[in-house]
Amino acid sequence: MVTEIAGDEHEPMFATRRALLEPLSMAIVGALESIGGPSRPPPLTAGSPVPAGVLRVEEVPCTRCGIQVALLVFAEGATDRGQFEDVARLMYPRFAATTVPTHLIGSALGPSPETYRAAIMQVWPQRAPVETLTPAQFWRRIHALIRGHFP
Ligand SMILES: [Zn+2]
């Protein structure tokens, strides 16, 4: 029996998934051994990379020098922490290769453009709680990152 844990071993939620899965895996192996005799299960390993599907990713450049200052991942359909964690797990190799702040942006919520908000979660280099922001509130943050790059 092989138990694989989804995601990259260096991703922050990997240890949590391992802590949840390991006792279950041991219990299942124990139950199988009680029927079929002892075995030597291989240790739990990180799952093989799975294609993440297609998510729109946007690199935000500094408007003066062109260096990337932020990464935006459009997490279509994500509205809660669990869905954002799924996207963060799938996209980890992409944003962990950068040093810039990375935000996951969920679908627009609200009946009309005047009231649009979106659930947004910063996942890199630090994780932050999911927030619900208007486009103007979010772009103020991104513009602050761009301004922060000016000499
Ligand atoms: Zn710059």
Short mmCIF file of N, CA and C and ligand atoms in Angstrom, two decimals:
data_model
loop_
_atom_site.label_atom_id
_atom_site.label_comp_id
_atom_site.label_asym_id
_atom_site.label_seq_id
_atom_site.Cartn_x
_atom_site.Cartn_y
_atom_site.Cartn_z
N MET A 1 0.85 -1.19 0.00
CA MET A 1 0.00 0.00 0.00
C MET A 1 0.88 1.24 0.00
N VAL A 2 0.56 2.19 -0.85
CA VAL A 2 1.31 3.44 -0.94
C VAL A 2 0.38 4.58 -0.60
N THR A 3 0.79 5.42 0.33
CA THR A 3 0.00 6.60 0.66
C THR A 3 0.75 7.83 0.19
N GLU A 4 0.09 8.63 -0.65
CA GLU A 4 0.72 9.86 -1.14
C GLU A 4 -0.01 11.06 -0.56
N ILE A 5 0.78 12.06 -0.16
CA ILE A 5 0.21 13.30 0.36
C ILE A 5 0.26 14.33 -0.77
N ALA A 6 -0.86 14.95 -1.04
CA ALA A 6 -0.92 15.92 -2.13
C ALA A 6 -0.06 17.14 -1.82
N GLY A 7 0.59 17.67 -2.84
CA GLY A 7 1.29 18.93 -2.71
C GLY A 7 2.79 18.79 -2.52
N ASP A 8 3.44 19.95 -2.47
CA ASP A 8 4.89 20.03 -2.35
C ASP A 8 5.27 19.94 -0.87
N GLU A 9 6.33 19.16 -0.59
CA GLU A 9 6.75 18.96 0.81
C GLU A 9 7.10 20.27 1.52
N HIS A 10 7.52 21.29 0.78
CA HIS A 10 7.94 22.54 1.40
C HIS A 10 6.79 23.52 1.59
N GLU A 11 5.65 23.19 1.07
CA GLU A 11 4.49 24.07 1.18
C GLU A 11 3.98 24.02 2.62
N PRO A 12 3.54 25.17 3.18
CA PRO A 12 3.21 25.23 4.61
C PRO A 12 2.13 24.25 5.08
N MET A 13 1.15 23.93 4.24
CA MET A 13 0.07 23.06 4.69
C MET A 13 0.40 21.57 4.55
N PHE A 14 1.58 21.27 3.98
CA PHE A 14 1.93 19.87 3.77
C PHE A 14 1.99 19.10 5.09
N ALA A 15 2.60 19.72 6.12
CA ALA A 15 2.74 19.06 7.43
C ALA A 15 1.36 18.79 8.04
N THR A 16 0.43 19.71 7.83
CA THR A 16 -0.92 19.52 8.35
C THR A 16 -1.60 18.35 7.66
N ARG A 17 -1.44 18.28 6.33
CA ARG A 17 -2.04 17.15 5.61
C ARG A 17 -1.41 15.83 6.05
N ARG A 18 -0.07 15.85 6.26
CA ARG A 18 0.60 14.64 6.71
C ARG A 18 0.05 14.21 8.09
N ALA A 19 -0.11 15.20 9.00
CA ALA A 19 -0.58 14.89 10.36
C ALA A 19 -1.98 14.28 10.34
N LEU A 20 -2.81 14.72 9.38
CA LEU A 20 -4.17 14.18 9.28
C LEU A 20 -4.16 12.80 8.62
N LEU A 21 -3.31 12.63 7.62
CA LEU A 21 -3.35 11.41 6.80
C LEU A 21 -2.61 10.24 7.44
N GLU A 22 -1.51 10.56 8.15
CA GLU A 22 -0.66 9.49 8.65
C GLU A 22 -1.41 8.51 9.56
N PRO A 23 -2.15 9.01 10.59
CA PRO A 23 -2.87 8.06 11.45
C PRO A 23 -3.93 7.25 10.69
N LEU A 24 -4.57 7.88 9.71
CA LEU A 24 -5.55 7.15 8.90
C LEU A 24 -4.87 6.04 8.11
N SER A 25 -3.73 6.39 7.51
CA SER A 25 -3.00 5.41 6.72
C SER A 25 -2.55 4.23 7.60
N MET A 26 -2.04 4.55 8.80
CA MET A 26 -1.59 3.49 9.70
C MET A 26 -2.77 2.60 10.11
N ALA A 27 -3.92 3.22 10.38
CA ALA A 27 -5.10 2.45 10.80
C ALA A 27 -5.56 1.51 9.68
N ILE A 28 -5.52 2.02 8.44
CA ILE A 28 -5.95 1.19 7.31
C ILE A 28 -4.97 0.04 7.10
N VAL A 29 -3.67 0.34 7.17
CA VAL A 29 -2.67 -0.72 7.03
C VAL A 29 -2.85 -1.75 8.14
N GLY A 30 -3.09 -1.26 9.37
CA GLY A 30 -3.32 -2.18 10.49
C GLY A 30 -4.52 -3.08 10.26
N ALA A 31 -5.59 -2.51 9.74
CA ALA A 31 -6.80 -3.29 9.48
C ALA A 31 -6.53 -4.33 8.39
N LEU A 32 -5.79 -3.93 7.35
CA LEU A 32 -5.48 -4.88 6.28
C LEU A 32 -4.58 -6.00 6.79
N GLU A 33 -3.61 -5.65 7.65
CA GLU A 33 -2.70 -6.67 8.20
C GLU A 33 -3.46 -7.66 9.08
N SER A 34 -4.46 -7.17 9.78
CA SER A 34 -5.23 -8.07 10.66
C SER A 34 -5.97 -9.11 9.84
N ILE A 35 -6.21 -8.81 8.57
CA ILE A 35 -6.88 -9.77 7.69
C ILE A 35 -5.85 -10.62 6.94
N GLY A 36 -4.85 -9.96 6.37
CA GLY A 36 -3.96 -10.65 5.44
C GLY A 36 -2.57 -10.93 5.95
N GLY A 37 -2.28 -10.62 7.21
CA GLY A 37 -0.94 -10.87 7.74
C GLY A 37 -0.06 -9.64 7.57
N PRO A 38 1.12 -9.65 8.24
CA PRO A 38 1.96 -8.46 8.27
C PRO A 38 2.51 -8.09 6.89
N SER A 39 2.69 -6.81 6.71
CA SER A 39 3.32 -6.30 5.49
C SER A 39 4.26 -5.19 5.92
N ARG A 40 5.01 -4.69 4.97
CA ARG A 40 5.91 -3.56 5.28
C ARG A 40 5.52 -2.41 4.38
N PRO A 41 4.61 -1.57 4.86
CA PRO A 41 4.17 -0.46 4.00
C PRO A 41 5.30 0.54 3.81
N PRO A 42 5.45 1.06 2.58
CA PRO A 42 6.44 2.09 2.36
C PRO A 42 6.03 3.36 3.12
N PRO A 43 7.00 4.21 3.47
CA PRO A 43 6.66 5.44 4.19
C PRO A 43 5.78 6.36 3.34
N LEU A 44 5.09 7.27 4.01
CA LEU A 44 4.29 8.25 3.29
C LEU A 44 5.21 9.16 2.49
N THR A 45 4.81 9.45 1.27
CA THR A 45 5.63 10.29 0.42
C THR A 45 4.78 11.40 -0.18
N ALA A 46 5.47 12.42 -0.66
CA ALA A 46 4.76 13.50 -1.35
C ALA A 46 4.23 12.94 -2.67
N GLY A 47 2.99 13.32 -3.00
CA GLY A 47 2.39 12.86 -4.24
C GLY A 47 3.13 13.40 -5.44
N SER A 48 3.00 12.69 -6.56
CA SER A 48 3.62 13.19 -7.78
C SER A 48 2.85 14.43 -8.24
N PRO A 49 3.57 15.37 -8.85
CA PRO A 49 2.91 16.60 -9.27
C PRO A 49 1.73 16.30 -10.19
N VAL A 50 0.64 16.98 -9.95
CA VAL A 50 -0.58 16.79 -10.74
C VAL A 50 -0.81 18.08 -11.52
N PRO A 51 -1.17 17.98 -12.80
CA PRO A 51 -1.45 19.21 -13.53
C PRO A 51 -2.51 20.04 -12.81
N ALA A 52 -2.27 21.33 -12.70
CA ALA A 52 -3.13 22.18 -11.88
C ALA A 52 -4.34 22.72 -12.64
N GLY A 53 -4.52 22.31 -13.89
CA GLY A 53 -5.56 22.93 -14.67
C GLY A 53 -5.08 24.29 -15.12
N VAL A 54 -5.97 25.09 -15.62
CA VAL A 54 -5.57 26.38 -16.15
C VAL A 54 -6.09 27.48 -15.25
N LEU A 55 -5.18 28.22 -14.66
CA LEU A 55 -5.54 29.39 -13.87
C LEU A 55 -4.81 30.58 -14.48
N ARG A 56 -5.51 31.71 -14.55
CA ARG A 56 -4.85 32.89 -15.09
C ARG A 56 -3.91 33.46 -14.03
N VAL A 57 -2.68 33.71 -14.45
CA VAL A 57 -1.66 34.25 -13.56
C VAL A 57 -1.16 35.54 -14.19
N GLU A 58 -1.02 36.58 -13.36
CA GLU A 58 -0.57 37.86 -13.89
C GLU A 58 0.61 38.36 -13.08
N GLU A 59 1.70 38.65 -13.77
CA GLU A 59 2.87 39.25 -13.11
C GLU A 59 2.71 40.76 -13.19
N VAL A 60 2.77 41.43 -12.03
CA VAL A 60 2.62 42.89 -12.00
C VAL A 60 4.00 43.51 -11.99
N PRO A 61 4.34 44.28 -13.04
CA PRO A 61 5.67 44.89 -13.07
C PRO A 61 5.69 46.27 -12.42
N CYS A 62 6.87 46.67 -11.96
CA CYS A 62 7.10 48.06 -11.57
C CYS A 62 6.94 48.91 -12.82
N THR A 63 6.19 50.02 -12.71
CA THR A 63 5.93 50.83 -13.91
C THR A 63 7.16 51.62 -14.35
N ARG A 64 8.19 51.69 -13.50
CA ARG A 64 9.40 52.41 -13.91
C ARG A 64 10.45 51.49 -14.49
N CYS A 65 10.76 50.41 -13.76
CA CYS A 65 11.90 49.60 -14.22
C CYS A 65 11.46 48.25 -14.79
N GLY A 66 10.19 47.90 -14.65
CA GLY A 66 9.71 46.67 -15.27
C GLY A 66 9.94 45.41 -14.46
N ILE A 67 10.62 45.53 -13.32
CA ILE A 67 10.85 44.34 -12.49
C ILE A 67 9.53 43.93 -11.84
N GLN A 68 9.33 42.63 -11.74
CA GLN A 68 8.07 42.12 -11.17
C GLN A 68 7.98 42.47 -9.69
N VAL A 69 6.84 43.03 -9.27
CA VAL A 69 6.65 43.40 -7.86
C VAL A 69 5.53 42.61 -7.19
N ALA A 70 4.69 41.94 -7.97
CA ALA A 70 3.61 41.15 -7.39
C ALA A 70 3.19 40.07 -8.36
N LEU A 71 2.57 39.03 -7.81
CA LEU A 71 2.02 37.96 -8.64
C LEU A 71 0.56 37.78 -8.24
N LEU A 72 -0.31 37.77 -9.22
CA LEU A 72 -1.74 37.58 -8.98
C LEU A 72 -2.17 36.26 -9.60
N VAL A 73 -2.89 35.48 -8.83
CA VAL A 73 -3.41 34.21 -9.34
C VAL A 73 -4.93 34.30 -9.27
N PHE A 74 -5.57 34.18 -10.40
CA PHE A 74 -7.03 34.29 -10.44
C PHE A 74 -7.64 32.92 -10.16
N ALA A 75 -8.13 32.78 -8.94
CA ALA A 75 -8.66 31.50 -8.45
C ALA A 75 -10.16 31.48 -8.69
N GLU A 76 -10.50 31.28 -9.96
CA GLU A 76 -11.91 31.32 -10.38
C GLU A 76 -12.76 30.37 -9.52
N GLY A 77 -13.81 30.89 -8.91
CA GLY A 77 -14.72 30.05 -8.13
C GLY A 77 -14.36 29.94 -6.66
N ALA A 78 -13.16 30.35 -6.27
CA ALA A 78 -12.77 30.22 -4.85
C ALA A 78 -13.42 31.33 -4.03
N THR A 79 -14.07 30.93 -2.94
CA THR A 79 -14.68 31.94 -2.06
C THR A 79 -14.32 31.71 -0.60
N ASP A 80 -13.85 30.52 -0.22
CA ASP A 80 -13.54 30.30 1.19
C ASP A 80 -12.12 29.77 1.36
N ARG A 81 -11.72 29.72 2.61
CA ARG A 81 -10.34 29.35 2.96
C ARG A 81 -9.94 28.00 2.36
N GLY A 82 -10.85 27.01 2.43
CA GLY A 82 -10.51 25.68 1.93
C GLY A 82 -10.21 25.69 0.44
N GLN A 83 -11.02 26.45 -0.31
CA GLN A 83 -10.80 26.53 -1.75
C GLN A 83 -9.50 27.27 -2.06
N PHE A 84 -9.22 28.31 -1.29
CA PHE A 84 -7.96 29.02 -1.49
C PHE A 84 -6.78 28.12 -1.15
N GLU A 85 -6.91 27.31 -0.11
CA GLU A 85 -5.81 26.40 0.24
C GLU A 85 -5.55 25.39 -0.88
N ASP A 86 -6.62 24.92 -1.53
CA ASP A 86 -6.45 24.02 -2.68
C ASP A 86 -5.63 24.69 -3.77
N VAL A 87 -6.00 25.93 -4.08
CA VAL A 87 -5.29 26.66 -5.14
C VAL A 87 -3.85 26.93 -4.71
N ALA A 88 -3.66 27.28 -3.43
CA ALA A 88 -2.30 27.54 -2.92
C ALA A 88 -1.43 26.29 -3.05
N ARG A 89 -2.01 25.13 -2.76
CA ARG A 89 -1.25 23.87 -2.87
C ARG A 89 -0.85 23.62 -4.32
N LEU A 90 -1.79 23.80 -5.24
CA LEU A 90 -1.51 23.53 -6.65
C LEU A 90 -0.51 24.53 -7.23
N MET A 91 -0.60 25.79 -6.78
CA MET A 91 0.23 26.83 -7.38
C MET A 91 1.55 27.04 -6.63
N TYR A 92 1.77 26.31 -5.55
CA TYR A 92 2.96 26.53 -4.72
C TYR A 92 4.27 26.58 -5.52
N PRO A 93 4.51 25.62 -6.43
CA PRO A 93 5.79 25.67 -7.15
C PRO A 93 5.95 26.95 -7.96
N ARG A 94 4.84 27.51 -8.42
CA ARG A 94 4.90 28.73 -9.23
C ARG A 94 5.29 29.93 -8.38
N PHE A 95 4.63 30.11 -7.21
CA PHE A 95 4.94 31.33 -6.45
C PHE A 95 6.15 31.17 -5.53
N ALA A 96 6.45 29.93 -5.14
CA ALA A 96 7.62 29.74 -4.28
C ALA A 96 8.92 30.01 -5.05
N ALA A 97 8.83 30.05 -6.37
CA ALA A 97 10.01 30.35 -7.19
C ALA A 97 10.27 31.85 -7.26
N THR A 98 9.40 32.66 -6.67
CA THR A 98 9.58 34.12 -6.70
C THR A 98 9.78 34.64 -5.28
N THR A 99 10.10 35.92 -5.18
CA THR A 99 10.18 36.55 -3.86
C THR A 99 9.07 37.60 -3.70
N VAL A 100 8.23 37.75 -4.71
CA VAL A 100 7.25 38.83 -4.68
C VAL A 100 5.96 38.39 -3.98
N PRO A 101 5.25 39.35 -3.36
CA PRO A 101 3.97 39.01 -2.75
C PRO A 101 3.01 38.41 -3.77
N THR A 102 2.37 37.31 -3.38
CA THR A 102 1.45 36.61 -4.25
C THR A 102 0.07 36.60 -3.61
N HIS A 103 -0.92 37.02 -4.39
CA HIS A 103 -2.31 37.04 -3.92
C HIS A 103 -3.14 36.11 -4.79
N LEU A 104 -4.01 35.34 -4.13
CA LEU A 104 -5.03 34.57 -4.85
C LEU A 104 -6.29 35.41 -4.84
N ILE A 105 -6.90 35.54 -5.99
CA ILE A 105 -8.08 36.38 -6.13
C ILE A 105 -9.26 35.51 -6.53
N GLY A 106 -10.27 35.47 -5.70
CA GLY A 106 -11.45 34.66 -5.99
C GLY A 106 -12.38 35.35 -6.95
N SER A 107 -13.48 34.70 -7.26
CA SER A 107 -14.47 35.26 -8.18
C SER A 107 -15.09 36.52 -7.59
N ALA A 108 -15.53 37.41 -8.48
CA ALA A 108 -16.23 38.62 -8.04
C ALA A 108 -17.55 38.22 -7.37
N LEU A 109 -17.82 38.86 -6.25
CA LEU A 109 -19.07 38.63 -5.52
C LEU A 109 -19.87 39.92 -5.57
N GLY A 110 -21.15 39.83 -5.70
CA GLY A 110 -21.96 41.05 -5.70
C GLY A 110 -22.78 41.15 -6.96
N PRO A 111 -23.93 41.80 -6.85
CA PRO A 111 -24.88 41.82 -7.96
C PRO A 111 -24.50 42.75 -9.10
N SER A 112 -23.66 43.74 -8.86
CA SER A 112 -23.37 44.69 -9.94
C SER A 112 -21.94 45.18 -9.79
N PRO A 113 -21.36 45.71 -10.89
CA PRO A 113 -19.97 46.18 -10.81
C PRO A 113 -19.74 47.20 -9.71
N GLU A 114 -20.76 48.00 -9.38
CA GLU A 114 -20.59 49.02 -8.34
C GLU A 114 -20.37 48.39 -6.97
N THR A 115 -20.87 47.18 -6.80
CA THR A 115 -20.76 46.56 -5.48
C THR A 115 -19.83 45.35 -5.47
N TYR A 116 -19.11 45.15 -6.58
CA TYR A 116 -18.23 43.98 -6.64
C TYR A 116 -17.22 43.97 -5.50
N ARG A 117 -17.04 42.81 -4.97
CA ARG A 117 -15.96 42.53 -4.04
C ARG A 117 -15.44 41.17 -4.41
N ALA A 118 -14.26 40.85 -3.93
CA ALA A 118 -13.73 39.50 -4.15
C ALA A 118 -13.01 39.05 -2.89
N ALA A 119 -13.09 37.77 -2.64
CA ALA A 119 -12.29 37.18 -1.57
C ALA A 119 -10.86 37.09 -2.08
N ILE A 120 -9.92 37.56 -1.28
CA ILE A 120 -8.52 37.63 -1.67
C ILE A 120 -7.67 37.12 -0.52
N MET A 121 -6.68 36.32 -0.86
CA MET A 121 -5.80 35.77 0.18
C MET A 121 -4.35 35.91 -0.26
N GLN A 122 -3.55 36.57 0.57
CA GLN A 122 -2.11 36.58 0.30
C GLN A 122 -1.53 35.25 0.77
N VAL A 123 -0.74 34.60 -0.10
CA VAL A 123 -0.19 33.29 0.24
C VAL A 123 1.33 33.26 0.26
N TRP A 124 1.97 34.34 -0.21
CA TRP A 124 3.43 34.34 -0.30
C TRP A 124 3.95 35.75 -0.25
N PRO A 125 5.05 36.07 0.41
CA PRO A 125 5.88 35.14 1.20
C PRO A 125 5.29 34.81 2.57
N GLN A 126 4.29 35.59 3.02
CA GLN A 126 3.57 35.22 4.23
C GLN A 126 2.12 34.92 3.87
N ARG A 127 1.52 34.04 4.64
CA ARG A 127 0.09 33.78 4.48
C ARG A 127 -0.69 34.75 5.34
N ALA A 128 -1.81 35.20 4.79
CA ALA A 128 -2.69 36.09 5.53
C ALA A 128 -4.09 35.50 5.46
N PRO A 129 -4.96 35.94 6.38
CA PRO A 129 -6.34 35.45 6.31
C PRO A 129 -7.03 35.89 5.02
N VAL A 130 -8.09 35.20 4.65
CA VAL A 130 -8.89 35.60 3.50
C VAL A 130 -9.59 36.92 3.84
N GLU A 131 -9.53 37.87 2.92
CA GLU A 131 -10.21 39.16 3.10
C GLU A 131 -11.18 39.36 1.94
N THR A 132 -12.19 40.15 2.18
CA THR A 132 -13.12 40.51 1.10
C THR A 132 -12.90 41.99 0.79
N LEU A 133 -12.45 42.27 -0.43
CA LEU A 133 -12.03 43.62 -0.79
C LEU A 133 -12.73 44.07 -2.07
N THR A 134 -12.91 45.38 -2.17
CA THR A 134 -13.37 45.95 -3.44
C THR A 134 -12.15 46.02 -4.36
N PRO A 135 -12.40 46.12 -5.68
CA PRO A 135 -11.26 46.28 -6.59
C PRO A 135 -10.39 47.48 -6.21
N ALA A 136 -11.02 48.60 -5.80
CA ALA A 136 -10.25 49.80 -5.46
C ALA A 136 -9.34 49.53 -4.25
N GLN A 137 -9.88 48.85 -3.25
CA GLN A 137 -9.07 48.54 -2.06
C GLN A 137 -7.87 47.68 -2.44
N PHE A 138 -8.13 46.69 -3.30
CA PHE A 138 -7.04 45.79 -3.65
C PHE A 138 -5.99 46.51 -4.49
N TRP A 139 -6.43 47.31 -5.47
CA TRP A 139 -5.45 47.98 -6.33
C TRP A 139 -4.63 49.01 -5.57
N ARG A 140 -5.20 49.59 -4.50
CA ARG A 140 -4.39 50.48 -3.66
C ARG A 140 -3.19 49.73 -3.09
N ARG A 141 -3.42 48.50 -2.69
CA ARG A 141 -2.30 47.68 -2.15
C ARG A 141 -1.26 47.39 -3.22
N ILE A 142 -1.75 47.03 -4.40
CA ILE A 142 -0.81 46.70 -5.47
C ILE A 142 -0.01 47.95 -5.86
N HIS A 143 -0.72 49.09 -5.92
CA HIS A 143 -0.01 50.33 -6.26
C HIS A 143 1.02 50.68 -5.20
N ALA A 144 0.72 50.36 -3.94
CA ALA A 144 1.70 50.61 -2.88
C ALA A 144 2.95 49.76 -3.10
N LEU A 145 2.77 48.54 -3.58
CA LEU A 145 3.94 47.68 -3.88
C LEU A 145 4.76 48.28 -5.01
N ILE A 146 4.05 48.81 -6.01
CA ILE A 146 4.75 49.41 -7.15
C ILE A 146 5.51 50.66 -6.68
N ARG A 147 4.81 51.52 -5.91
CA ARG A 147 5.46 52.74 -5.41
C ARG A 147 6.66 52.41 -4.53
N GLY A 148 6.51 51.33 -3.76
CA GLY A 148 7.60 50.90 -2.88
C GLY A 148 8.86 50.54 -3.64
N HIS A 149 8.72 50.29 -4.94
CA HIS A 149 9.88 49.93 -5.75
C HIS A 149 10.60 51.15 -6.29
N PHE A 150 9.92 52.31 -6.22
CA PHE A 150 10.56 53.52 -6.74
C PHE A 150 11.68 53.94 -5.79
N PRO A 151 12.75 54.52 -6.35
CA PRO A 151 13.88 54.96 -5.49
C PRO A 151 13.48 56.13 -4.60
ZN ZN B 1 11.16 49.58 -10.25
#
